[in-house]
CSV table of C-alpha atoms in Angstrom, one decimal:
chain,number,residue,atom,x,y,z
H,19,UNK,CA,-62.6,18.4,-214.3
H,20,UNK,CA,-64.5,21.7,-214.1
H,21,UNK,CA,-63.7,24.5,-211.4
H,22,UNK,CA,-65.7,27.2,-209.7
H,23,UNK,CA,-64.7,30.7,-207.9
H,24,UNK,CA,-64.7,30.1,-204.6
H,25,UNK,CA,-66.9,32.9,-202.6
H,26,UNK,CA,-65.9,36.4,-202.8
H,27,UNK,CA,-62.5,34.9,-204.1
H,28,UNK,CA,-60.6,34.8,-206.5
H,29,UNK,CA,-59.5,31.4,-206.0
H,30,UNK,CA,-60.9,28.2,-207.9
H,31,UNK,CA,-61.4,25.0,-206.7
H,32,UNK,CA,-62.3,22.2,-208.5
H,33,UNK,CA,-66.1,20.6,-208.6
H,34,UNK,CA,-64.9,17.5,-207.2
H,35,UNK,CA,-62.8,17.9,-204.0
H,36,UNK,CA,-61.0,14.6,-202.3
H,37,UNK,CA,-61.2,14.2,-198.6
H,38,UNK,CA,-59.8,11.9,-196.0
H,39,UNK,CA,-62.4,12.0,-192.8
H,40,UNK,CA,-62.6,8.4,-191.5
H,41,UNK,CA,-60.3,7.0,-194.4
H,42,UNK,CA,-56.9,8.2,-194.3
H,43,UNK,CA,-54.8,7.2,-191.0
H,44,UNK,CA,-57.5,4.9,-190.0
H,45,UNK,CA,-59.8,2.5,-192.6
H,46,UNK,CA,-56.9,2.4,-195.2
H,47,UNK,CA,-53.2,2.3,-194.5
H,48,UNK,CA,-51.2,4.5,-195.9
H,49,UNK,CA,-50.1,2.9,-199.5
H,50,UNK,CA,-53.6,2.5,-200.4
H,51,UNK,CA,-54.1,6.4,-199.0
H,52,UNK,CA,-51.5,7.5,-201.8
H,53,UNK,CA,-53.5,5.6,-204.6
H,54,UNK,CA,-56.5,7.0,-204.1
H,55,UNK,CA,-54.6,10.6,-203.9
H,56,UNK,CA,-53.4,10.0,-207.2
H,57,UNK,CA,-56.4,8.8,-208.7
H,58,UNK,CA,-57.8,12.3,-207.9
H,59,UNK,CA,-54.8,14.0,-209.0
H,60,UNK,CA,-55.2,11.4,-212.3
H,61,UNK,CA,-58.8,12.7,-212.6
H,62,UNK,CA,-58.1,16.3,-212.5
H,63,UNK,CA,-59.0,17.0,-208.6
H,64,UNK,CA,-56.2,20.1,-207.3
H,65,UNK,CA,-58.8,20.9,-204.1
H,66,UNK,CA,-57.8,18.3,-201.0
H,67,UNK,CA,-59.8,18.3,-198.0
H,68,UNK,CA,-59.1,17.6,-194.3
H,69,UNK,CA,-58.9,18.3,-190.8
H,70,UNK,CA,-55.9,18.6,-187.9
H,71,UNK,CA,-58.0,16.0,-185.9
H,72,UNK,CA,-58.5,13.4,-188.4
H,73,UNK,CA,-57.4,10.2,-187.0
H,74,UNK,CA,-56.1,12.1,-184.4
H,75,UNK,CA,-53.6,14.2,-186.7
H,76,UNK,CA,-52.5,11.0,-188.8
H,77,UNK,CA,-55.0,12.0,-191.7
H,78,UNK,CA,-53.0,15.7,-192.3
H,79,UNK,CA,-49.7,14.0,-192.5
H,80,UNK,CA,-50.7,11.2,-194.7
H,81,UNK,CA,-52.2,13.3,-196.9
H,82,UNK,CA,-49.4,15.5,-196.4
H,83,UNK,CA,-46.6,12.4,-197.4
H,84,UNK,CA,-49.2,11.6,-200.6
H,85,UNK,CA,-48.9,14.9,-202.0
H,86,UNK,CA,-45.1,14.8,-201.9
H,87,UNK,CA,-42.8,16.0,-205.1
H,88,UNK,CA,-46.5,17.3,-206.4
H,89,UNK,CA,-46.4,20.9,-207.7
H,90,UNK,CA,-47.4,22.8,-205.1
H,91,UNK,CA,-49.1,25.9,-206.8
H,92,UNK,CA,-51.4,23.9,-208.9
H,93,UNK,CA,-52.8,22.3,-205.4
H,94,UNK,CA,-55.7,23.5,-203.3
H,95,UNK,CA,-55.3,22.4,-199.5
H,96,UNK,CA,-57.9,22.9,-197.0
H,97,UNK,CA,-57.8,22.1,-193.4
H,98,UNK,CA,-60.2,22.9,-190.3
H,99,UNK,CA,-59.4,23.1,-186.3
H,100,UNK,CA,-61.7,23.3,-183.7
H,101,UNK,CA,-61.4,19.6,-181.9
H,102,UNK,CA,-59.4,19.2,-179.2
H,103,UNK,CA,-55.8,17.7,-180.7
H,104,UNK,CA,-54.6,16.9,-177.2
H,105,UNK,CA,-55.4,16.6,-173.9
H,106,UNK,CA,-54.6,19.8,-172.2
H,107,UNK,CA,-57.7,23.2,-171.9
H,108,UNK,CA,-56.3,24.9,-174.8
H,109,UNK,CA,-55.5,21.9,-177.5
H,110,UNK,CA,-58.9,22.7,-178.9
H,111,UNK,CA,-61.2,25.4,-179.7
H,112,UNK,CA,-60.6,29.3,-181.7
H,113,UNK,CA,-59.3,30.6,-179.5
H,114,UNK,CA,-55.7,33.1,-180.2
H,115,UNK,CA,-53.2,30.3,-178.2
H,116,UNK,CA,-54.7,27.2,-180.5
H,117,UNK,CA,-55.0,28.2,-183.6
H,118,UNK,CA,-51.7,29.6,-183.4
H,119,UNK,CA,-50.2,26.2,-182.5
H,120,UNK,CA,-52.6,24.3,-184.5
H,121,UNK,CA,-52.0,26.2,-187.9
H,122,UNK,CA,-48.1,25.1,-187.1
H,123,UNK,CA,-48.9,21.8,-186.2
H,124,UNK,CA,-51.1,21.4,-189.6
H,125,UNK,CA,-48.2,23.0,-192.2
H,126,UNK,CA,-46.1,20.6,-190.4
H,127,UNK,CA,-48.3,17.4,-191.2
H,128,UNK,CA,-48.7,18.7,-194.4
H,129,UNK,CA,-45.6,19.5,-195.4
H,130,UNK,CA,-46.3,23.2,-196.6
H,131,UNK,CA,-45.3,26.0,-195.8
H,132,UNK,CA,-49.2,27.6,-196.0
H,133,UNK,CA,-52.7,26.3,-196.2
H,134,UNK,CA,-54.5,27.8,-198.8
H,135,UNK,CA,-58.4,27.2,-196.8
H,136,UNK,CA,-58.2,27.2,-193.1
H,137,UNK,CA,-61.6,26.6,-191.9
H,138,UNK,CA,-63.0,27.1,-188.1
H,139,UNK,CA,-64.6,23.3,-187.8
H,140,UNK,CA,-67.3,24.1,-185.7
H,141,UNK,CA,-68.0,27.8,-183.3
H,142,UNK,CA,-66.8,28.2,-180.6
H,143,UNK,CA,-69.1,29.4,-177.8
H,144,UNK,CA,-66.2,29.9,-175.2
H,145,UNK,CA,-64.1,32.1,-177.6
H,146,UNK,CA,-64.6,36.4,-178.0
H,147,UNK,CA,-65.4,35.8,-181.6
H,148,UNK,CA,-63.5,39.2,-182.1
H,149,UNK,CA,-60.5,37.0,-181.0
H,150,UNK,CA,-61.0,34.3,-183.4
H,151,UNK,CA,-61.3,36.9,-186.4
H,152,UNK,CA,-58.3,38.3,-185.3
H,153,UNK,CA,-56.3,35.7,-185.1
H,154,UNK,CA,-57.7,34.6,-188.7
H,155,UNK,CA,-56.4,37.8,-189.6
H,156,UNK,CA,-53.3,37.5,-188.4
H,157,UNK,CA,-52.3,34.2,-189.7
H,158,UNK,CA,-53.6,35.6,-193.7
H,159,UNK,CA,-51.7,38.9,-193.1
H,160,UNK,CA,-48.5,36.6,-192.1
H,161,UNK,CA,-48.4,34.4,-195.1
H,162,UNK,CA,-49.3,31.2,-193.3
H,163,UNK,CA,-53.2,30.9,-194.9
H,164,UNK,CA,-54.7,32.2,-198.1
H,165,UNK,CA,-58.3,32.4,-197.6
H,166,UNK,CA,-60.5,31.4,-194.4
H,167,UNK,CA,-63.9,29.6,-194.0
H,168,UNK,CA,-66.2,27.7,-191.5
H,169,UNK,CA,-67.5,24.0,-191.1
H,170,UNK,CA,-71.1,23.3,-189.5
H,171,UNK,CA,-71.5,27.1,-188.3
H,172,UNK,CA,-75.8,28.3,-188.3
H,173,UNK,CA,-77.0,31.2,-190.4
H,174,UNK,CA,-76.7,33.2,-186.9
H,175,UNK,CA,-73.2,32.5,-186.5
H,176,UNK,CA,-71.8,33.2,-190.1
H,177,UNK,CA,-73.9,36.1,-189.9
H,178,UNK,CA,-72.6,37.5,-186.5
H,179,UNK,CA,-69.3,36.9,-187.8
H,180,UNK,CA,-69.1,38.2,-191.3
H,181,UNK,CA,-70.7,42.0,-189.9
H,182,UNK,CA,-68.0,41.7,-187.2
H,183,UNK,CA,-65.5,41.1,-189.7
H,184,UNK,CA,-67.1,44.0,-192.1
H,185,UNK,CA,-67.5,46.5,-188.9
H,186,UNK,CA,-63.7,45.5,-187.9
H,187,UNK,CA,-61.7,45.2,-191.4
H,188,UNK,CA,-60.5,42.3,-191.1
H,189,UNK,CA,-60.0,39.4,-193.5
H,190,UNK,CA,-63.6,37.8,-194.5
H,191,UNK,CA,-64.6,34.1,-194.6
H,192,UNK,CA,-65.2,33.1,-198.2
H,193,UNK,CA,-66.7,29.3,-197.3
H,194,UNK,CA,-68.8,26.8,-195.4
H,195,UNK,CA,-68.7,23.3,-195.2
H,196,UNK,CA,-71.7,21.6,-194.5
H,197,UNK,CA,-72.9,18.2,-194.7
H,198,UNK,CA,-75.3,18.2,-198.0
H,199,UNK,CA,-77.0,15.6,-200.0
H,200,UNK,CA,-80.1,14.8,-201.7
H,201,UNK,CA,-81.4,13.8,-198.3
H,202,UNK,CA,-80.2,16.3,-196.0
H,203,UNK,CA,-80.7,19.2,-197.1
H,204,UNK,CA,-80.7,21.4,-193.8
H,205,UNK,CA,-78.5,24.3,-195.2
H,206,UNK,CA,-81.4,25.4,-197.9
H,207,UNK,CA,-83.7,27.2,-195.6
H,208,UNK,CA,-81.3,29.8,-194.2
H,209,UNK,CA,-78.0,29.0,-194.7
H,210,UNK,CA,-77.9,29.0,-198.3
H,211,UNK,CA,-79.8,32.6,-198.8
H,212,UNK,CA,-77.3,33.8,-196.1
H,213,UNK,CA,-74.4,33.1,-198.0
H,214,UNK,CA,-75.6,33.6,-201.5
H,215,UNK,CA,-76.0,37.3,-200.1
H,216,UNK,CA,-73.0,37.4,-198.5
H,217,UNK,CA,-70.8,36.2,-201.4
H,218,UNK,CA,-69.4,32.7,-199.6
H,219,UNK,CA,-69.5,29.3,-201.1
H,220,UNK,CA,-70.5,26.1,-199.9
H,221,UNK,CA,-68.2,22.8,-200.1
H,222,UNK,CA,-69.9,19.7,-198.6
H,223,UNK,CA,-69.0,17.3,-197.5
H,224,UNK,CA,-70.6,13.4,-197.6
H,225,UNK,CA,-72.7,14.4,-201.1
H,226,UNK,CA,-73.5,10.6,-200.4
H,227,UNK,CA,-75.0,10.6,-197.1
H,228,UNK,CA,-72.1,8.2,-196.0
H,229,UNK,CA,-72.6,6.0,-199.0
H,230,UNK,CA,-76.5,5.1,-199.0
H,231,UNK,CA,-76.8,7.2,-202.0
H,232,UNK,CA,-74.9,4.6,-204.0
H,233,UNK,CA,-77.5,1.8,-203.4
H,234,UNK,CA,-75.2,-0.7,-201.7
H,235,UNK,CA,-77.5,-0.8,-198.7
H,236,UNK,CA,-80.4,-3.0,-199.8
H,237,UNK,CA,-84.0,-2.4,-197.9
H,238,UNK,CA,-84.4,-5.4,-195.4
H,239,UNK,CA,-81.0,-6.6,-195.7
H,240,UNK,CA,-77.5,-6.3,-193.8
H,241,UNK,CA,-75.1,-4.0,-194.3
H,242,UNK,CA,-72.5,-5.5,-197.0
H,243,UNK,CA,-69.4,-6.6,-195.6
H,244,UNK,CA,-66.7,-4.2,-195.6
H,245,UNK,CA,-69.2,-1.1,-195.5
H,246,UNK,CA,-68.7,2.0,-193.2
H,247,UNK,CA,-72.1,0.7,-191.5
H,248,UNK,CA,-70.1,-2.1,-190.8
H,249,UNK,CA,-67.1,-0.5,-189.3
H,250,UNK,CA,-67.2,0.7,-185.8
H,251,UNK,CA,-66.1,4.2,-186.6
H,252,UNK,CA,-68.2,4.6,-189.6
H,253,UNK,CA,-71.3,3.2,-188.3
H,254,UNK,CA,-72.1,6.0,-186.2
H,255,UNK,CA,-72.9,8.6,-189.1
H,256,UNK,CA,-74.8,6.4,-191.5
H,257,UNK,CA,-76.8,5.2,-188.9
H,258,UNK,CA,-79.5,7.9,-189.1
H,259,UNK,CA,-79.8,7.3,-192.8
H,260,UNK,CA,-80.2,3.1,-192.7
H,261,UNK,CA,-84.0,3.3,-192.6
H,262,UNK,CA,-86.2,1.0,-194.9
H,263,UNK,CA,-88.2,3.8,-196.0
H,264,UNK,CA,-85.0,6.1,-196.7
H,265,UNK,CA,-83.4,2.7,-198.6
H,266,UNK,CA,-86.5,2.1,-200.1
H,267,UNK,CA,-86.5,5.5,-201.6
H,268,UNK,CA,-82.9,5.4,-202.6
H,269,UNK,CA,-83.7,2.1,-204.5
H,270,UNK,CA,-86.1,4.4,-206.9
H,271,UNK,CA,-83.1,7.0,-207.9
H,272,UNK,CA,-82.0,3.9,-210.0
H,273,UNK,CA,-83.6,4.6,-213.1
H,274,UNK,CA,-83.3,7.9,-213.0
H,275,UNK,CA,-79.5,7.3,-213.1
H,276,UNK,CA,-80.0,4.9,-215.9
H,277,UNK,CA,-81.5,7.4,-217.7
H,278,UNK,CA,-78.7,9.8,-217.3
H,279,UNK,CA,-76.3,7.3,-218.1
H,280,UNK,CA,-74.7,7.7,-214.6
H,281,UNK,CA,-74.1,5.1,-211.9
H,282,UNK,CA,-76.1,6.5,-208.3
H,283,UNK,CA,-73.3,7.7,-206.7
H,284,UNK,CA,-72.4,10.0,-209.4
H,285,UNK,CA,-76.0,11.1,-209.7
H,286,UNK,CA,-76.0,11.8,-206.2
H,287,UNK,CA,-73.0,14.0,-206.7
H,288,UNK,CA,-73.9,15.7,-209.4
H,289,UNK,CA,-76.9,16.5,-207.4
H,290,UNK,CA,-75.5,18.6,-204.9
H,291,UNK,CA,-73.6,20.8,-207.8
H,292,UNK,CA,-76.8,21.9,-209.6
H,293,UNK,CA,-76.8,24.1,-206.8
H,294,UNK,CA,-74.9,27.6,-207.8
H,295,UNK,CA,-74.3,28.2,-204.1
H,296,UNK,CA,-72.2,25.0,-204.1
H,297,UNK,CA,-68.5,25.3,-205.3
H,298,UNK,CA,-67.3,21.9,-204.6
H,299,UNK,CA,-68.5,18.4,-203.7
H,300,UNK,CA,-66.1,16.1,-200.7
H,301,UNK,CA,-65.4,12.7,-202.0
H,302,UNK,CA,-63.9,10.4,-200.2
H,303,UNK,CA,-62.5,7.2,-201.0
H,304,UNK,CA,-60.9,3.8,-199.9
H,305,UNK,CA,-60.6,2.6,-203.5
H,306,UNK,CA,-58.8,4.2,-206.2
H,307,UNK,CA,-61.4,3.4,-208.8
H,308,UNK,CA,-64.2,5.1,-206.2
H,309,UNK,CA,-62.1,8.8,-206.9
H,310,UNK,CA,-62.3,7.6,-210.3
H,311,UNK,CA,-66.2,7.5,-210.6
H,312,UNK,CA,-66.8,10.6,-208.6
H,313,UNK,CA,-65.1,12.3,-210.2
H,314,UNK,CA,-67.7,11.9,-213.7
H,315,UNK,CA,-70.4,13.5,-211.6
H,316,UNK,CA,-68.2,17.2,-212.5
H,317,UNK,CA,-70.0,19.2,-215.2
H,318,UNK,CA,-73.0,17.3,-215.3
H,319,UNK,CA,-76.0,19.0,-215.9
H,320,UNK,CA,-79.1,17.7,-214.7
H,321,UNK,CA,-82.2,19.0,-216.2
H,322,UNK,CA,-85.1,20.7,-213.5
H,323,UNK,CA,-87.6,18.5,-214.3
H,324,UNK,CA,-85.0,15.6,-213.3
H,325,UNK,CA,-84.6,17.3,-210.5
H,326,UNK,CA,-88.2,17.7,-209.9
H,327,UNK,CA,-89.0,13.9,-210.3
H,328,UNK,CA,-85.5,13.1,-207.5
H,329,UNK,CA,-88.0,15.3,-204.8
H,330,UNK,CA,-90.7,13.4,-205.7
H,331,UNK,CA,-89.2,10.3,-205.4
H,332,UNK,CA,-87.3,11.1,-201.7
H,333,UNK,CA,-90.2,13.2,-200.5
H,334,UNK,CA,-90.6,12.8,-196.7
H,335,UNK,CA,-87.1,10.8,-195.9
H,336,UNK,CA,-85.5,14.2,-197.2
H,337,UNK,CA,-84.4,16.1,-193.9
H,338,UNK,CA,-84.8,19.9,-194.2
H,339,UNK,CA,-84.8,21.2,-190.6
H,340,UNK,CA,-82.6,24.1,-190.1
H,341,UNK,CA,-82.0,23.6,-186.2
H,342,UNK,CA,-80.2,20.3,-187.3
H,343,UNK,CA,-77.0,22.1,-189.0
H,344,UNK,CA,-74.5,20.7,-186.8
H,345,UNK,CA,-76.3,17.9,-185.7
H,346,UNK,CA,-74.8,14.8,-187.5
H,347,UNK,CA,-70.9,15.1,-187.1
């Protein structure tokens, strides 16, 4: 396993980062949730990835119960809030009240007593974003986080909120965690540029594009059996991506993995880390032996004329648009 600084940090994380959105507390009970845990902790992986509203808070504690009798300083955990975790007007959003509670709620679940990433999961528009900072602040200054990021924030956002923090002096965000693959590549235009000048990572998430970047879905076929396109709570983010002319596309990466000597979903992995802006790649997993494969895609080294001939290939099923940050989660 290889590791990078994370932002401004000092902190490293490694390439390859496990996370349990969808899987954990919902697609795989819990005993085949530990395996794949410790086939990344097998592989090398110490950066674990999640969210308080993952299977509505089930994913934090079984990730949580997974990680038990592991030593505890040579683990990264990461977790966001933002999405409602209950039904009441303040079980959701930045503002002082919820995160507050919800940073509880998550050391609880994960069975820590402090989150080393704590990451705002989306902006909130009905927040003073001087009150989320604060808070942020707060909850580093007392111990109970380490460092602080975003997930699915625009360039305007991060922007507005890293010269509020500057103007302010309070504690900085050092990441964003985007969705990034070799098809949608939204974050390059702006986002990217933004944080390369501002010193904070990326660490995306679905480096797959929910699984069509490993080739299982055939052109002018169903879905396989078993497949998140298959499962009602999957299906609705690989849906965008189950074109012919997308699958079609994919189908050409093949060689070019061949070549490599690297199956396509550790191609497509590997992709997403030949950019220096990019500190770690999500994997998830409902198979031990999927942690496993991933996990070969850290320090690979693709060479830019490779890289040159993967554009050609995708070409116009590649989705750059900038306004769609946010738009697919």
């Amino acid at each position: 396993m290889k590791f990078r600084r994370l932002g401004r940090s000092g902190l490293q994380v490694s390439e390859i980062a496990y996370g349990n959105w969808v899987t954990h507390g919902a697609q795989i009970d819990d005993g085949r949730a530990a395996e794949c845990v410790h086939a990344a902790l097998d592989a090398g992986i110490t950066t674990f990835d999640t969210a308080d509203m993952y299977a509505g808070t089930a994913a934090e504690a079984v990730l949580g119960k997974a990680l038990r009798g592991q030593r505890r300083e040579s683990l990264v955990l990461s977790t966001k809030v933002f999405f409602p975790t209950g039904p009441g007007p303040n079980d959701g959003g930045l503002s002082r009240k919820h995160l507050t509670e919800a940073v509880h709620g998550s050391l609880t679940r994960l069975g820590t007593d402090y989150i080393d990433l704590y990451q705002a999961h989306r902006f909130d528009e009905r927040t003073p974003l001087e009150e989320t900072l604060k808070t942020f602040d707060d909850l580093v200054r007392q111990g109970k986080v380490l460092y602080i990021g975003v997930s699915e924030w625009t360039a305007d956002q991060i922007a507005r909120a890293v010269k509020l923090a500057r103007d302010l002096g309070l504690e900085r965000f050092v990441s964003n965690q985007p969705q990034y693959s070799m098809l949608w590549r939204v974050i390059e235009p702006e986002i990217v540029p933004l944080c390369e000048r501002e010193e904070l990572s990326q660490i995306v998430w679905s480096p797959l594009a929910q699984g069509v970047l490993t080739g299982k879905y055939l052109p002018g076929q169903p879905p396989p059996a078993g497949s998140r396109a298959t499962d009602e709570a999957g299906a609705r983010w690989v849906r965008s991506f189950l074109r012919d002319e997308v699958l079609e596309r994919v189908q050409q990466l093949v060689p070019i993995a061949r070549e490599l000597d690297l199956t396509l979903a550790q191609l497509a992995v590997a992709w997403t880390l030949q950019n220096p802006n990019v500190a770690a790649a999500i994997v998830g997993a409902s198979r031990p032996e999927q942690v496993r494969d991933s996990a070969k895609a850290a320090g690979v080294r693709i060479d830019p004329a490779v890289m040159r001939r993967i554009d050609t290939v995708l070409g116009p099923v590649v989705e750059r648009d900038p306004t769609k940050v946010d738009s697919a989660e």
